[in-house]
Amino acid sequence: QVRLVESGGGLVQPGGSLRLSCAASGNIVSIDLMGWYRQAPGKERELVATVISGGRTKYADSMKGRFTISRDNAKNTVYLSMNSLKPEDTAVYYCNARALVPDPLRPLELWGQGTLVTVSS
């Protein structure tokens, strides 16, 4: 079974830092794009950042300069380093991946189960 497993969420004070990890497992041929989304209470899910296999990244404007996305292609893992966290960053953070899986060969979009980040004093 192909899946994404996230870790690293928790409670952090305003101005603090946190690092999220997301590992893809299962029978995967390749992963083109990996990314992070978040959903705050009462709001729609929004893009945080994405990174393609070649390393090019994309960020939502409000995260630029504070968040850094990176990936380890050999481990099919994506990371999100978050600095200068604000209470409005409180949300469930979801990992996303566009994978190529075999038998038959086909694209598959994956979502993690979500990890809660709470920024509060």
Short mmCIF file of C-alpha atoms in Angstrom, two decimals:
data_model
loop_
_atom_site.label_atom_id
_atom_site.label_comp_id
_atom_site.label_asym_id
_atom_site.label_seq_id
_atom_site.Cartn_x
_atom_site.Cartn_y
_atom_site.Cartn_z
CA GLN A 1 0.00 0.00 0.00
CA VAL A 2 1.36 3.38 -1.01
CA ARG A 3 1.02 6.04 1.64
CA LEU A 4 2.44 9.20 3.18
CA VAL A 5 3.27 9.39 6.86
CA GLU A 6 3.84 12.76 8.51
CA SER A 7 5.57 13.58 11.77
CA GLY A 8 6.87 16.57 13.69
CA GLY A 9 3.77 18.53 14.61
CA GLY A 10 3.12 19.86 18.09
CA LEU A 11 2.80 22.90 20.30
CA VAL A 12 5.26 25.76 19.88
CA GLN A 13 5.41 29.29 21.22
CA PRO A 14 5.11 32.31 18.92
CA GLY A 15 8.46 33.03 17.33
CA GLY A 16 9.52 29.43 17.68
CA SER A 17 10.49 26.83 15.11
CA LEU A 18 9.28 23.41 14.08
CA ARG A 19 10.25 20.87 11.45
CA LEU A 20 7.76 18.56 9.76
CA SER A 21 8.68 15.39 7.92
CA CYS A 22 6.71 13.29 5.47
CA ALA A 23 7.86 9.95 4.12
CA ALA A 24 6.31 8.08 1.22
CA SER A 25 6.30 4.30 1.41
CA GLY A 26 5.11 1.43 -0.73
CA ASN A 27 5.65 0.43 -4.33
CA ILE A 28 6.56 3.72 -5.98
CA VAL A 29 8.32 4.21 -9.29
CA SER A 30 8.98 7.90 -8.83
CA ILE A 31 7.60 11.05 -7.22
CA ASP A 32 7.42 14.22 -9.27
CA LEU A 33 6.07 16.78 -6.86
CA MET A 34 5.89 16.82 -3.07
CA GLY A 35 4.37 19.53 -1.00
CA TRP A 36 2.66 20.78 2.10
CA TYR A 37 -0.80 22.21 2.55
CA ARG A 38 -2.52 23.39 5.68
CA GLN A 39 -6.04 23.84 6.94
CA ALA A 40 -6.86 26.13 9.83
CA PRO A 41 -10.12 25.78 11.79
CA GLY A 42 -13.02 27.11 9.77
CA LYS A 43 -10.89 27.75 6.70
CA GLU A 44 -10.21 26.01 3.43
CA ARG A 45 -7.07 24.00 2.80
CA GLU A 46 -4.32 26.18 1.35
CA LEU A 47 -0.96 25.66 -0.29
CA VAL A 48 2.11 26.11 1.89
CA ALA A 49 4.95 25.03 -0.40
CA THR A 50 5.90 22.52 -3.07
CA VAL A 51 9.14 21.06 -4.41
CA ILE A 52 9.68 19.07 -7.57
CA SER A 53 12.18 16.27 -8.00
CA GLY A 54 14.71 18.64 -9.57
CA GLY A 55 14.62 20.86 -6.51
CA ARG A 56 12.64 23.85 -7.71
CA THR A 57 10.41 25.21 -4.97
CA LYS A 58 7.26 27.27 -4.73
CA TYR A 59 5.87 29.05 -1.66
CA ALA A 60 2.70 30.79 -0.67
CA ASP A 61 3.45 34.48 -0.21
CA SER A 62 2.74 34.49 3.51
CA MET A 63 5.30 31.71 4.10
CA LYS A 64 8.17 33.11 2.05
CA GLY A 65 11.23 33.79 4.16
CA ARG A 66 9.88 31.89 7.17
CA PHE A 67 9.30 28.39 5.81
CA THR A 68 11.71 26.20 3.88
CA ILE A 69 10.72 23.08 1.98
CA SER A 70 13.27 20.43 1.04
CA ARG A 71 13.27 16.82 -0.02
CA ASP A 72 15.44 13.73 -0.01
CA ASN A 73 14.68 11.92 -3.24
CA ALA A 74 16.51 8.78 -2.17
CA LYS A 75 14.24 8.51 0.87
CA ASN A 76 11.06 9.80 -0.81
CA THR A 77 10.83 12.24 2.05
CA VAL A 78 9.88 15.90 2.16
CA TYR A 79 10.56 18.32 5.00
CA LEU A 80 9.11 21.64 6.06
CA SER A 81 11.19 23.84 8.33
CA MET A 82 9.11 26.56 9.90
CA ASN A 83 10.62 29.56 11.67
CA SER A 84 9.21 32.69 13.27
CA LEU A 85 5.93 30.91 13.80
CA LYS A 86 2.82 32.96 14.44
CA PRO A 87 -0.50 32.04 16.04
CA GLU A 88 -2.09 32.29 12.59
CA ASP A 89 0.13 29.42 11.45
CA THR A 90 -1.91 27.12 13.67
CA ALA A 91 -3.42 24.47 11.43
CA VAL A 92 -3.38 20.85 10.43
CA TYR A 93 -0.54 20.42 7.96
CA TYR A 94 -0.97 17.87 5.20
CA CYS A 95 1.68 16.29 3.03
CA ASN A 96 0.92 15.79 -0.66
CA ALA A 97 2.71 13.89 -3.40
CA ARG A 98 2.25 13.14 -7.09
CA ALA A 99 3.64 9.66 -7.54
CA LEU A 100 4.03 7.18 -10.37
CA VAL A 101 3.09 3.65 -9.27
CA PRO A 102 3.37 0.35 -11.16
CA ASP A 103 1.09 -2.49 -12.20
CA PRO A 104 -0.32 -0.84 -14.16
CA LEU A 105 1.93 2.18 -14.50
CA ARG A 106 -0.17 5.20 -13.54
CA PRO A 107 -0.07 8.49 -11.69
CA LEU A 108 -1.39 8.62 -8.16
CA GLU A 109 -1.99 11.58 -5.91
CA LEU A 110 -1.28 10.90 -2.25
CA TRP A 111 -2.26 12.73 0.93
CA GLY A 112 -0.99 12.22 4.43
CA GLN A 113 -3.23 11.99 7.46
CA GLY A 114 -2.26 15.45 8.68
CA THR A 115 -0.25 16.68 11.64
CA LEU A 116 -1.43 19.43 13.97
CA VAL A 117 0.74 22.49 14.54
CA THR A 118 -0.37 24.78 17.34
CA VAL A 119 1.35 28.12 17.87
CA SER A 120 0.40 29.52 21.23
CA SER A 121 1.90 30.93 24.39
#
